[in-house]
């Protein structure tokens, strides 16, 4: 048994320990960086009907690009790129 | 100086209070004086009908006086009952005590908690308490003891304190006339504890406390 130096010291130590928080307060950390906001150009939804052959061609291209890139490429993306290229 | 035993552990309901009262009763049955000290602010002190001294040590200043005064007591046992969810208090008390006991029951949560306590208190000893006496249940619970003894050799007290229904007497009723099973359990627990005390503090154990 460790001999206490005096009763006051022991009382202060026990009192501090009895009221110690169970979980240590979090360290001061730098504020998290705000995520960059994506700016999207205003867009307007349009419904169009494509001829079957044209749809099949764009669909084949979307599938091929999906396989190459590993990311999903939609027919809509392909059509938009074609339209942009034509301008 | 009387022998100072602290019974701690961060897990509530693991058997600290039951073990403390059981050891006090065991000391009395071995004709050695004992004093129980309550430190858990959430518990109410029951002094009636106890064959041993009962002191309220919930106030840290008073508890410090009790520990300091213990140095002037010639014999006997000072059994201090900790409270759950106070790991810092447990560590501070374990530094002061001659022997620190960490009771745990037969479930995964209690075993995980006692592992943390054994890490936090290098002098502490884990003690399986309220242990199943049924053969099949004991076989199932043995894995908890095996895991701990493997991870912390020589830091698990055996045999366990078996679960006896009459242990409820310790907390709920007068202890003026304890039942025979309770007396046997208290004597046995005290003997097991004093064996470990003698190992830790040679020459200061049960014989010196008389």
PDB file of C-alpha atoms in Angstrom:
ATOM      1  CA  UNK A   1       0.000   0.000   0.000  1.00  0.00           C
ATOM      2  CA  UNK A   2       1.367   3.375  -0.951  1.00  0.00           C
ATOM      3  CA  UNK A   3       1.487   5.697   2.048  1.00  0.00           C
ATOM      4  CA  UNK A   4      -0.376   8.901   1.319  1.00  0.00           C
ATOM      5  CA  UNK A   5       1.616  12.045   1.974  1.00  0.00           C
ATOM      6  CA  UNK A   6      -1.312  13.643   3.731  1.00  0.00           C
ATOM      7  CA  UNK A   7      -5.059  13.378   3.922  1.00  0.00           C
ATOM      8  CA  UNK A   8      -5.693  16.560   1.943  1.00  0.00           C
ATOM      9  CA  UNK A   9      -3.610  15.367  -0.993  1.00  0.00           C
ATOM     10  CA  UNK A  10      -5.321  11.997  -0.995  1.00  0.00           C
ATOM     11  CA  UNK A  11      -8.763  13.596  -0.712  1.00  0.00           C
ATOM     12  CA  UNK A  12      -8.015  15.899  -3.643  1.00  0.00           C
ATOM     13  CA  UNK A  13      -6.725  13.006  -5.710  1.00  0.00           C
ATOM     14  CA  UNK A  14      -9.732  10.796  -4.972  1.00  0.00           C
ATOM     15  CA  UNK A  15     -12.147  13.644  -5.546  1.00  0.00           C
ATOM     16  CA  UNK A  16     -10.615  14.423  -8.932  1.00  0.00           C
ATOM     17  CA  UNK A  17     -10.644  10.748  -9.867  1.00  0.00           C
ATOM     18  CA  UNK A  18     -14.245  10.274  -8.748  1.00  0.00           C
ATOM     19  CA  UNK A  19     -15.392  13.091 -10.986  1.00  0.00           C
ATOM     20  CA  UNK A  20     -13.145  12.284 -13.938  1.00  0.00           C
ATOM     21  CA  UNK A  21     -15.127  11.979 -17.168  1.00  0.00           C
ATOM     22  CA  UNK A  22     -15.469   8.491 -18.548  1.00  0.00           C
ATOM     23  CA  UNK A  23     -14.494   9.614 -22.034  1.00  0.00           C
ATOM     24  CA  UNK A  24     -11.645  12.060 -22.505  1.00  0.00           C
ATOM     25  CA  UNK A  25     -12.749  15.339 -24.092  1.00  0.00           C
ATOM     26  CA  UNK A  26     -11.834  15.534 -27.783  1.00  0.00           C
ATOM     27  CA  UNK A  27      -8.607  17.290 -28.676  1.00  0.00           C
ATOM     28  CA  UNK A  28      -8.851  20.625 -30.408  1.00  0.00           C
ATOM     29  CA  UNK A  29      -8.736  19.758 -34.046  1.00  0.00           C
ATOM     30  CA  UNK A  30      -8.610  22.029 -37.041  1.00  0.00           C
ATOM     31  CA  UNK A  31     -12.058  22.739 -38.393  1.00  0.00           C
ATOM     32  CA  UNK A  32     -12.888  20.359 -41.207  1.00  0.00           C
ATOM     33  CA  UNK A  33     -12.417  21.856 -44.613  1.00  0.00           C
ATOM     34  CA  UNK A  34     -15.667  22.739 -46.318  1.00  0.00           C
ATOM     35  CA  UNK A  35     -16.400  20.514 -49.263  1.00  0.00           C
ATOM     36  CA  UNK A  36     -16.162  22.338 -52.559  1.00  0.00           C
ATOM     37  CA  UNK A  37     -19.599  23.082 -53.892  1.00  0.00           C
ATOM     38  CA  UNK A  38     -20.308  21.797 -57.355  1.00  0.00           C
ATOM     39  CA  UNK A  39     -21.694  24.425 -59.624  1.00  0.00           C
ATOM     40  CA  UNK A  40     -24.133  22.974 -62.077  1.00  0.00           C
ATOM     41  CA  UNK A  41     -25.230  24.695 -65.188  1.00  0.00           C
ATOM     42  CA  UNK A  42     -28.930  25.208 -65.350  1.00  0.00           C
ATOM     43  CA  UNK A  43     -30.530  22.464 -67.440  1.00  0.00           C
ATOM     44  CA  UNK A  44     -33.955  21.867 -68.920  1.00  0.00           C
ATOM     45  CA  UNK A  45     -35.483  18.407 -69.244  1.00  0.00           C
ATOM     46  CA  UNK A  46     -36.488  17.446 -72.807  1.00  0.00           C
ATOM     47  CA  UNK A  47     -38.381  14.351 -73.911  1.00  0.00           C
ATOM     48  CA  UNK A  48     -37.395  13.044 -77.321  1.00  0.00           C
ATOM     49  CA  UNK A  49     -38.174   9.921 -79.369  1.00  0.00           C
ATOM     50  CA  UNK A  50     -35.171   8.451 -81.195  1.00  0.00           C
ATOM     51  CA  UNK A  51     -35.371   6.210 -84.242  1.00  0.00           C
ATOM     52  CA  UNK A  52     -34.641   2.610 -83.296  1.00  0.00           C
ATOM     53  CA  UNK A  53     -31.398   2.355 -85.249  1.00  0.00           C
ATOM     54  CA  UNK A  54     -30.041   5.599 -83.808  1.00  0.00           C
ATOM     55  CA  UNK A  55     -30.915   4.490 -80.281  1.00  0.00           C
ATOM     56  CA  UNK A  56     -29.188   1.129 -80.857  1.00  0.00           C
ATOM     57  CA  UNK A  57     -26.056   2.906 -82.114  1.00  0.00           C
ATOM     58  CA  UNK A  58     -25.842   5.238 -79.117  1.00  0.00           C
ATOM     59  CA  UNK A  59     -26.606   2.392 -76.760  1.00  0.00           C
ATOM     60  CA  UNK A  60     -23.765   0.296 -78.246  1.00  0.00           C
ATOM     61  CA  UNK A  61     -21.415   3.238 -77.821  1.00  0.00           C
ATOM     62  CA  UNK A  62     -22.517   3.763 -74.197  1.00  0.00           C
ATOM     63  CA  UNK A  63     -21.968   0.093 -73.419  1.00  0.00           C
ATOM     64  CA  UNK A  64     -18.535   0.104 -75.059  1.00  0.00           C
ATOM     65  CA  UNK A  65     -17.443   3.202 -73.145  1.00  0.00           C
ATOM     66  CA  UNK A  66     -18.754   1.727 -69.932  1.00  0.00           C
ATOM     67  CA  UNK A  67     -16.624  -1.389 -70.426  1.00  0.00           C
ATOM     68  CA  UNK A  68     -13.520   0.670 -71.218  1.00  0.00           C
ATOM     69  CA  UNK A  69     -13.861   3.250 -68.453  1.00  0.00           C
ATOM     70  CA  UNK A  70     -15.337   1.022 -65.757  1.00  0.00           C
ATOM     71  CA  UNK A  71     -17.863   3.741 -65.003  1.00  0.00           C
ATOM     72  CA  UNK A  72     -21.435   3.728 -66.121  1.00  0.00           C
ATOM     73  CA  UNK A  73     -21.975   5.802 -69.294  1.00  0.00           C
ATOM     74  CA  UNK A  74     -25.588   6.413 -70.225  1.00  0.00           C
ATOM     75  CA  UNK A  75     -27.152   6.877 -73.628  1.00  0.00           C
ATOM     76  CA  UNK A  76     -28.192  10.368 -72.538  1.00  0.00           C
ATOM     77  CA  UNK A  77     -24.570  11.306 -71.887  1.00  0.00           C
ATOM     78  CA  UNK A  78     -23.571  10.036 -75.315  1.00  0.00           C
ATOM     79  CA  UNK A  79     -26.383  11.989 -77.020  1.00  0.00           C
ATOM     80  CA  UNK A  80     -25.506  15.194 -75.152  1.00  0.00           C
ATOM     81  CA  UNK A  81     -21.856  14.874 -76.176  1.00  0.00           C
ATOM     82  CA  UNK A  82     -22.874  14.346 -79.785  1.00  0.00           C
ATOM     83  CA  UNK A  83     -25.090  17.396 -79.648  1.00  0.00           C
ATOM     84  CA  UNK A  84     -22.321  19.477 -78.078  1.00  0.00           C
ATOM     85  CA  UNK A  85     -19.853  18.287 -80.725  1.00  0.00           C
ATOM     86  CA  UNK A  86     -22.232  19.251 -83.466  1.00  0.00           C
ATOM     87  CA  UNK A  87     -22.496  22.832 -82.293  1.00  0.00           C
TER      88      UNK A  87
ATOM     89  CA  UNK B   1      -2.514  -1.314  10.187  1.00  0.00           C
ATOM     90  CA  UNK B   2      -5.535  -3.291   9.011  1.00  0.00           C
ATOM     91  CA  UNK B   3      -5.423  -4.927   5.586  1.00  0.00           C
ATOM     92  CA  UNK B   4      -6.790  -2.723   2.879  1.00  0.00           C
ATOM     93  CA  UNK B   5      -8.604  -4.501   0.060  1.00  0.00           C
ATOM     94  CA  UNK B   6     -10.226  -2.555  -2.757  1.00  0.00           C
ATOM     95  CA  UNK B   7     -12.914  -4.147  -4.891  1.00  0.00           C
ATOM     96  CA  UNK B   8     -13.262  -2.300  -8.179  1.00  0.00           C
ATOM     97  CA  UNK B   9     -14.187  -2.656 -11.804  1.00  0.00           C
ATOM     98  CA  UNK B  10     -15.817  -0.400 -14.324  1.00  0.00           C
ATOM     99  CA  UNK B  11     -18.720  -2.731 -15.092  1.00  0.00           C
ATOM    100  CA  UNK B  12     -21.817  -2.186 -12.992  1.00  0.00           C
ATOM    101  CA  UNK B  13     -23.512  -5.285 -11.633  1.00  0.00           C
ATOM    102  CA  UNK B  14     -20.421  -7.474 -11.883  1.00  0.00           C
ATOM    103  CA  UNK B  15     -20.525  -8.430  -8.192  1.00  0.00           C
ATOM    104  CA  UNK B  16     -18.398  -5.826  -6.412  1.00  0.00           C
ATOM    105  CA  UNK B  17     -20.842  -5.176  -3.582  1.00  0.00           C
ATOM    106  CA  UNK B  18     -21.729  -8.833  -3.127  1.00  0.00           C
ATOM    107  CA  UNK B  19     -18.062  -9.791  -3.008  1.00  0.00           C
ATOM    108  CA  UNK B  20     -17.267  -7.001  -0.533  1.00  0.00           C
ATOM    109  CA  UNK B  21     -20.029  -8.069   1.863  1.00  0.00           C
ATOM    110  CA  UNK B  22     -19.137 -11.736   1.399  1.00  0.00           C
ATOM    111  CA  UNK B  23     -15.499 -11.058   2.346  1.00  0.00           C
ATOM    112  CA  UNK B  24     -16.524  -8.996   5.370  1.00  0.00           C
ATOM    113  CA  UNK B  25     -18.783 -11.800   6.559  1.00  0.00           C
ATOM    114  CA  UNK B  26     -16.026 -14.318   5.894  1.00  0.00           C
ATOM    115  CA  UNK B  27     -13.602 -12.289   7.977  1.00  0.00           C
ATOM    116  CA  UNK B  28     -16.052 -12.168  10.884  1.00  0.00           C
ATOM    117  CA  UNK B  29     -16.649 -15.925  10.647  1.00  0.00           C
ATOM    118  CA  UNK B  30     -12.874 -16.337  10.877  1.00  0.00           C
ATOM    119  CA  UNK B  31     -12.981 -14.178  14.002  1.00  0.00           C
ATOM    120  CA  UNK B  32     -11.228 -11.274  12.382  1.00  0.00           C
ATOM    121  CA  UNK B  33     -12.634  -7.740  12.523  1.00  0.00           C
ATOM    122  CA  UNK B  34     -13.756  -6.247   9.220  1.00  0.00           C
ATOM    123  CA  UNK B  35     -15.125  -2.946   8.015  1.00  0.00           C
ATOM    124  CA  UNK B  36     -17.094  -2.405   4.844  1.00  0.00           C
ATOM    125  CA  UNK B  37     -16.744   0.978   3.125  1.00  0.00           C
ATOM    126  CA  UNK B  38     -19.253   2.087   0.513  1.00  0.00           C
ATOM    127  CA  UNK B  39     -17.960   4.543  -2.109  1.00  0.00           C
ATOM    128  CA  UNK B  40     -20.613   4.298  -4.817  1.00  0.00           C
ATOM    129  CA  UNK B  41     -22.649   7.530  -4.758  1.00  0.00           C
ATOM    130  CA  UNK B  42     -25.544   5.732  -6.439  1.00  0.00           C
ATOM    131  CA  UNK B  43     -26.019   3.249  -3.616  1.00  0.00           C
ATOM    132  CA  UNK B  44     -27.667   3.527  -0.261  1.00  0.00           C
ATOM    133  CA  UNK B  45     -25.799   2.448   2.832  1.00  0.00           C
ATOM    134  CA  UNK B  46     -27.374  -0.426   4.768  1.00  0.00           C
ATOM    135  CA  UNK B  47     -25.991  -0.628   8.259  1.00  0.00           C
ATOM    136  CA  UNK B  48     -28.668  -2.607  10.052  1.00  0.00           C
ATOM    137  CA  UNK B  49     -27.967  -6.088  11.319  1.00  0.00           C
ATOM    138  CA  UNK B  50     -24.400  -6.361  10.058  1.00  0.00           C
ATOM    139  CA  UNK B  51     -21.859  -8.213  12.164  1.00  0.00           C
ATOM    140  CA  UNK B  52     -19.095  -6.006  10.732  1.00  0.00           C
ATOM    141  CA  UNK B  53     -18.558  -2.270  10.632  1.00  0.00           C
ATOM    142  CA  UNK B  54     -20.153  -0.280   7.825  1.00  0.00           C
ATOM    143  CA  UNK B  55     -18.875   3.160   6.867  1.00  0.00           C
ATOM    144  CA  UNK B  56     -20.069   5.679   4.301  1.00  0.00           C
ATOM    145  CA  UNK B  57     -17.083   6.648   2.135  1.00  0.00           C
ATOM    146  CA  UNK B  58     -18.992   8.271  -0.707  1.00  0.00           C
ATOM    147  CA  UNK B  59     -17.426  11.630   0.069  1.00  0.00           C
ATOM    148  CA  UNK B  60     -13.806  11.507  -1.202  1.00  0.00           C
ATOM    149  CA  UNK B  61     -12.615  13.706   1.681  1.00  0.00           C
ATOM    150  CA  UNK B  62     -14.095  11.316   4.237  1.00  0.00           C
ATOM    151  CA  UNK B  63     -12.780   8.337   2.292  1.00  0.00           C
ATOM    152  CA  UNK B  64      -9.277   9.824   2.412  1.00  0.00           C
ATOM    153  CA  UNK B  65      -9.631  10.179   6.198  1.00  0.00           C
ATOM    154  CA  UNK B  66     -10.762   6.562   6.481  1.00  0.00           C
ATOM    155  CA  UNK B  67      -7.754   5.365   4.484  1.00  0.00           C
ATOM    156  CA  UNK B  68      -5.371   7.541   6.471  1.00  0.00           C
ATOM    157  CA  UNK B  69      -6.878   6.415   9.780  1.00  0.00           C
ATOM    158  CA  UNK B  70      -6.548   2.796   8.672  1.00  0.00           C
ATOM    159  CA  UNK B  71      -2.793   3.126   9.181  1.00  0.00           C
ATOM    160  CA  UNK B  72      -3.459   3.421  12.918  1.00  0.00           C
ATOM    161  CA  UNK B  73      -5.747   0.380  13.172  1.00  0.00           C
ATOM    162  CA  UNK B  74      -3.955  -2.579  14.708  1.00  0.00           C
ATOM    163  CA  UNK B  75      -5.696  -5.450  12.961  1.00  0.00           C
ATOM    164  CA  UNK B  76      -8.568  -6.589  10.784  1.00  0.00           C
ATOM    165  CA  UNK B  77      -9.655  -5.860   7.257  1.00  0.00           C
ATOM    166  CA  UNK B  78     -10.768  -2.707   5.494  1.00  0.00           C
ATOM    167  CA  UNK B  79     -12.872  -3.794   2.524  1.00  0.00           C
ATOM    168  CA  UNK B  80     -13.661  -0.889   0.196  1.00  0.00           C
ATOM    169  CA  UNK B  81     -16.448  -1.360  -2.328  1.00  0.00           C
ATOM    170  CA  UNK B  82     -15.968   0.644  -5.534  1.00  0.00           C
ATOM    171  CA  UNK B  83     -18.661   1.727  -7.928  1.00  0.00           C
ATOM    172  CA  UNK B  84     -19.258   1.123 -11.617  1.00  0.00           C
ATOM    173  CA  UNK B  85     -18.212   3.486 -14.410  1.00  0.00           C
ATOM    174  CA  UNK B  86     -15.351   5.144 -12.529  1.00  0.00           C
ATOM    175  CA  UNK B  87     -12.111   3.830 -14.039  1.00  0.00           C
ATOM    176  CA  UNK B  88     -10.053   6.821 -12.850  1.00  0.00           C
ATOM    177  CA  UNK B  89     -11.312   6.380  -9.285  1.00  0.00           C
ATOM    178  CA  UNK B  90     -10.595   2.650  -9.483  1.00  0.00           C
ATOM    179  CA  UNK B  91      -7.018   3.347 -10.579  1.00  0.00           C
ATOM    180  CA  UNK B  92      -6.478   5.874  -7.768  1.00  0.00           C
ATOM    181  CA  UNK B  93      -7.843   3.475  -5.153  1.00  0.00           C
ATOM    182  CA  UNK B  94      -5.870   0.526  -6.536  1.00  0.00           C
ATOM    183  CA  UNK B  95      -2.693   2.524  -5.922  1.00  0.00           C
ATOM    184  CA  UNK B  96      -3.623   2.937  -2.263  1.00  0.00           C
ATOM    185  CA  UNK B  97      -4.833  -0.589  -1.556  1.00  0.00           C
ATOM    186  CA  UNK B  98      -2.783  -3.604  -0.519  1.00  0.00           C
ATOM    187  CA  UNK B  99      -4.870  -5.793  -2.783  1.00  0.00           C
ATOM    188  CA  UNK B 100      -7.180  -4.823  -5.640  1.00  0.00           C
ATOM    189  CA  UNK B 101      -9.841  -7.324  -6.668  1.00  0.00           C
ATOM    190  CA  UNK B 102     -11.771  -7.089  -9.935  1.00  0.00           C
ATOM    191  CA  UNK B 103     -14.872  -9.314  -9.889  1.00  0.00           C
ATOM    192  CA  UNK B 104     -16.415 -10.389 -13.179  1.00  0.00           C
ATOM    193  CA  UNK B 105     -19.283 -12.600 -14.248  1.00  0.00           C
ATOM    194  CA  UNK B 106     -19.635 -15.230 -16.956  1.00  0.00           C
ATOM    195  CA  UNK B 107     -20.526 -13.149 -19.972  1.00  0.00           C
ATOM    196  CA  UNK B 108     -18.559 -11.564 -22.794  1.00  0.00           C
ATOM    197  CA  UNK B 109     -19.265  -7.976 -21.767  1.00  0.00           C
ATOM    198  CA  UNK B 110     -17.991  -8.470 -18.222  1.00  0.00           C
ATOM    199  CA  UNK B 111     -14.925 -10.306 -19.504  1.00  0.00           C
ATOM    200  CA  UNK B 112     -14.160  -7.462 -21.917  1.00  0.00           C
ATOM    201  CA  UNK B 113     -14.530  -4.929 -19.101  1.00  0.00           C
ATOM    202  CA  UNK B 114     -12.267  -6.823 -16.717  1.00  0.00           C
ATOM    203  CA  UNK B 115      -9.624  -7.044 -19.443  1.00  0.00           C
ATOM    204  CA  UNK B 116      -9.627  -3.254 -19.663  1.00  0.00           C
ATOM    205  CA  UNK B 117      -9.399  -3.031 -15.878  1.00  0.00           C
ATOM    206  CA  UNK B 118      -6.480  -5.464 -15.775  1.00  0.00           C
ATOM    207  CA  UNK B 119      -4.699  -3.278 -18.319  1.00  0.00           C
ATOM    208  CA  UNK B 120      -5.468  -0.096 -16.376  1.00  0.00           C
ATOM    209  CA  UNK B 121      -4.547  -1.568 -12.978  1.00  0.00           C
ATOM    210  CA  UNK B 122      -1.373  -3.655 -13.267  1.00  0.00           C
ATOM    211  CA  UNK B 123      -1.693  -4.826  -9.654  1.00  0.00           C
ATOM    212  CA  UNK B 124      -5.341  -5.844  -9.934  1.00  0.00           C
ATOM    213  CA  UNK B 125      -6.532  -9.442  -9.825  1.00  0.00           C
ATOM    214  CA  UNK B 126      -9.603 -10.652 -11.688  1.00  0.00           C
ATOM    215  CA  UNK B 127     -11.947 -12.897  -9.736  1.00  0.00           C
ATOM    216  CA  UNK B 128     -14.821 -14.855 -11.302  1.00  0.00           C
ATOM    217  CA  UNK B 129     -17.859 -14.327  -9.091  1.00  0.00           C
ATOM    218  CA  UNK B 130     -21.503 -15.376  -9.150  1.00  0.00           C
ATOM    219  CA  UNK B 131     -20.152 -18.254 -11.190  1.00  0.00           C
ATOM    220  CA  UNK B 132     -22.519 -21.021 -12.327  1.00  0.00           C
ATOM    221  CA  UNK B 133     -22.375 -24.145 -10.199  1.00  0.00           C
ATOM    222  CA  UNK B 134     -24.331 -26.249 -12.683  1.00  0.00           C
ATOM    223  CA  UNK B 135     -21.895 -28.607 -14.402  1.00  0.00           C
ATOM    224  CA  UNK B 136     -22.968 -27.822 -17.959  1.00  0.00           C
ATOM    225  CA  UNK B 137     -23.177 -24.078 -17.380  1.00  0.00           C
ATOM    226  CA  UNK B 138     -19.785 -24.080 -15.658  1.00  0.00           C
ATOM    227  CA  UNK B 139     -18.253 -25.905 -18.620  1.00  0.00           C
ATOM    228  CA  UNK B 140     -19.668 -23.270 -20.958  1.00  0.00           C
ATOM    229  CA  UNK B 141     -18.420 -20.420 -18.739  1.00  0.00           C
ATOM    230  CA  UNK B 142     -14.937 -21.904 -18.432  1.00  0.00           C
ATOM    231  CA  UNK B 143     -13.897 -20.300 -21.732  1.00  0.00           C
ATOM    232  CA  UNK B 144     -14.017 -16.886 -20.051  1.00  0.00           C
ATOM    233  CA  UNK B 145     -11.573 -18.021 -17.366  1.00  0.00           C
ATOM    234  CA  UNK B 146      -9.354 -19.812 -19.875  1.00  0.00           C
ATOM    235  CA  UNK B 147      -9.148 -16.747 -22.102  1.00  0.00           C
ATOM    236  CA  UNK B 148      -8.225 -14.475 -19.212  1.00  0.00           C
ATOM    237  CA  UNK B 149      -5.645 -16.802 -17.641  1.00  0.00           C
ATOM    238  CA  UNK B 150      -3.999 -17.178 -21.019  1.00  0.00           C
ATOM    239  CA  UNK B 151      -3.897 -13.432 -21.635  1.00  0.00           C
ATOM    240  CA  UNK B 152      -3.046 -12.508 -18.019  1.00  0.00           C
ATOM    241  CA  UNK B 153      -1.178 -15.377 -16.342  1.00  0.00           C
ATOM    242  CA  UNK B 154      -1.279 -15.379 -12.514  1.00  0.00           C
ATOM    243  CA  UNK B 155      -3.806 -12.556 -12.485  1.00  0.00           C
ATOM    244  CA  UNK B 156      -7.010 -14.578 -12.231  1.00  0.00           C
ATOM    245  CA  UNK B 157      -8.073 -15.782  -8.792  1.00  0.00           C
ATOM    246  CA  UNK B 158      -9.328 -19.354  -8.675  1.00  0.00           C
ATOM    247  CA  UNK B 159     -11.547 -21.031  -7.684  1.00  0.00           C
ATOM    248  CA  UNK B 160     -14.474 -18.777  -8.617  1.00  0.00           C
ATOM    249  CA  UNK B 161     -17.044 -17.625  -6.079  1.00  0.00           C
ATOM    250  CA  UNK B 162     -20.009 -19.797  -6.960  1.00  0.00           C
ATOM    251  CA  UNK B 163     -23.461 -18.348  -7.342  1.00  0.00           C
ATOM    252  CA  UNK B 164     -25.486 -19.212  -4.267  1.00  0.00           C
ATOM    253  CA  UNK B 165     -29.082 -18.144  -3.996  1.00  0.00           C
ATOM    254  CA  UNK B 166     -28.538 -17.231  -0.395  1.00  0.00           C
ATOM    255  CA  UNK B 167     -26.058 -14.523  -1.430  1.00  0.00           C
ATOM    256  CA  UNK B 168     -29.145 -12.293  -1.748  1.00  0.00           C
ATOM    257  CA  UNK B 169     -29.186 -12.347   2.040  1.00  0.00           C
ATOM    258  CA  UNK B 170     -26.046 -10.264   1.982  1.00  0.00           C
ATOM    259  CA  UNK B 171     -27.781  -7.225   0.588  1.00  0.00           C
ATOM    260  CA  UNK B 172     -31.450  -7.525   1.394  1.00  0.00           C
ATOM    261  CA  UNK B 173     -31.819  -8.857   4.888  1.00  0.00           C
ATOM    262  CA  UNK B 174     -30.286  -8.729   8.282  1.00  0.00           C
ATOM    263  CA  UNK B 175     -27.070 -10.692   8.546  1.00  0.00           C
ATOM    264  CA  UNK B 176     -27.436 -11.546  12.198  1.00  0.00           C
ATOM    265  CA  UNK B 177     -28.135 -15.191  11.391  1.00  0.00           C
ATOM    266  CA  UNK B 178     -26.758 -16.051   7.951  1.00  0.00           C
ATOM    267  CA  UNK B 179     -27.802 -19.344   6.359  1.00  0.00           C
ATOM    268  CA  UNK B 180     -25.399 -22.267   6.286  1.00  0.00           C
ATOM    269  CA  UNK B 181     -24.699 -22.057   2.504  1.00  0.00           C
ATOM    270  CA  UNK B 182     -23.966 -18.350   2.850  1.00  0.00           C
ATOM    271  CA  UNK B 183     -21.622 -18.945   5.776  1.00  0.00           C
ATOM    272  CA  UNK B 184     -19.790 -21.623   3.797  1.00  0.00           C
ATOM    273  CA  UNK B 185     -19.489 -19.375   0.749  1.00  0.00           C
ATOM    274  CA  UNK B 186     -18.242 -16.454   2.848  1.00  0.00           C
ATOM    275  CA  UNK B 187     -15.649 -18.564   4.656  1.00  0.00           C
ATOM    276  CA  UNK B 188     -14.421 -20.039   1.405  1.00  0.00           C
ATOM    277  CA  UNK B 189     -14.225 -16.683  -0.388  1.00  0.00           C
ATOM    278  CA  UNK B 190     -12.314 -15.165   2.527  1.00  0.00           C
ATOM    279  CA  UNK B 191      -9.843 -18.062   2.569  1.00  0.00           C
ATOM    280  CA  UNK B 192      -9.230 -17.751  -1.170  1.00  0.00           C
ATOM    281  CA  UNK B 193      -8.743 -13.999  -0.830  1.00  0.00           C
ATOM    282  CA  UNK B 194      -6.338 -14.270   2.093  1.00  0.00           C
ATOM    283  CA  UNK B 195      -4.239 -16.794   0.173  1.00  0.00           C
ATOM    284  CA  UNK B 196      -3.760 -14.248  -2.587  1.00  0.00           C
ATOM    285  CA  UNK B 197      -3.215 -11.501  -0.047  1.00  0.00           C
ATOM    286  CA  UNK B 198      -0.410 -13.519   1.551  1.00  0.00           C
ATOM    287  CA  UNK B 199       1.203 -13.923  -1.858  1.00  0.00           C
ATOM    288  CA  UNK B 200       1.055 -10.182  -2.467  1.00  0.00           C
ATOM    289  CA  UNK B 201       1.933  -8.990   1.018  1.00  0.00           C
ATOM    290  CA  UNK B 202       3.938 -11.764   2.721  1.00  0.00           C
ATOM    291  CA  UNK B 203       3.590 -11.898   6.490  1.00  0.00           C
ATOM    292  CA  UNK B 204       0.674  -9.475   6.553  1.00  0.00           C
ATOM    293  CA  UNK B 205      -2.234 -11.743   5.703  1.00  0.00           C
ATOM    294  CA  UNK B 206      -4.869 -13.562   7.696  1.00  0.00           C
ATOM    295  CA  UNK B 207      -2.630 -14.589  10.582  1.00  0.00           C
ATOM    296  CA  UNK B 208      -1.383 -11.046  11.109  1.00  0.00           C
ATOM    297  CA  UNK B 209      -4.912  -9.651  10.916  1.00  0.00           C
ATOM    298  CA  UNK B 210      -6.133 -11.641  13.910  1.00  0.00           C
TER     299      UNK B 210
END
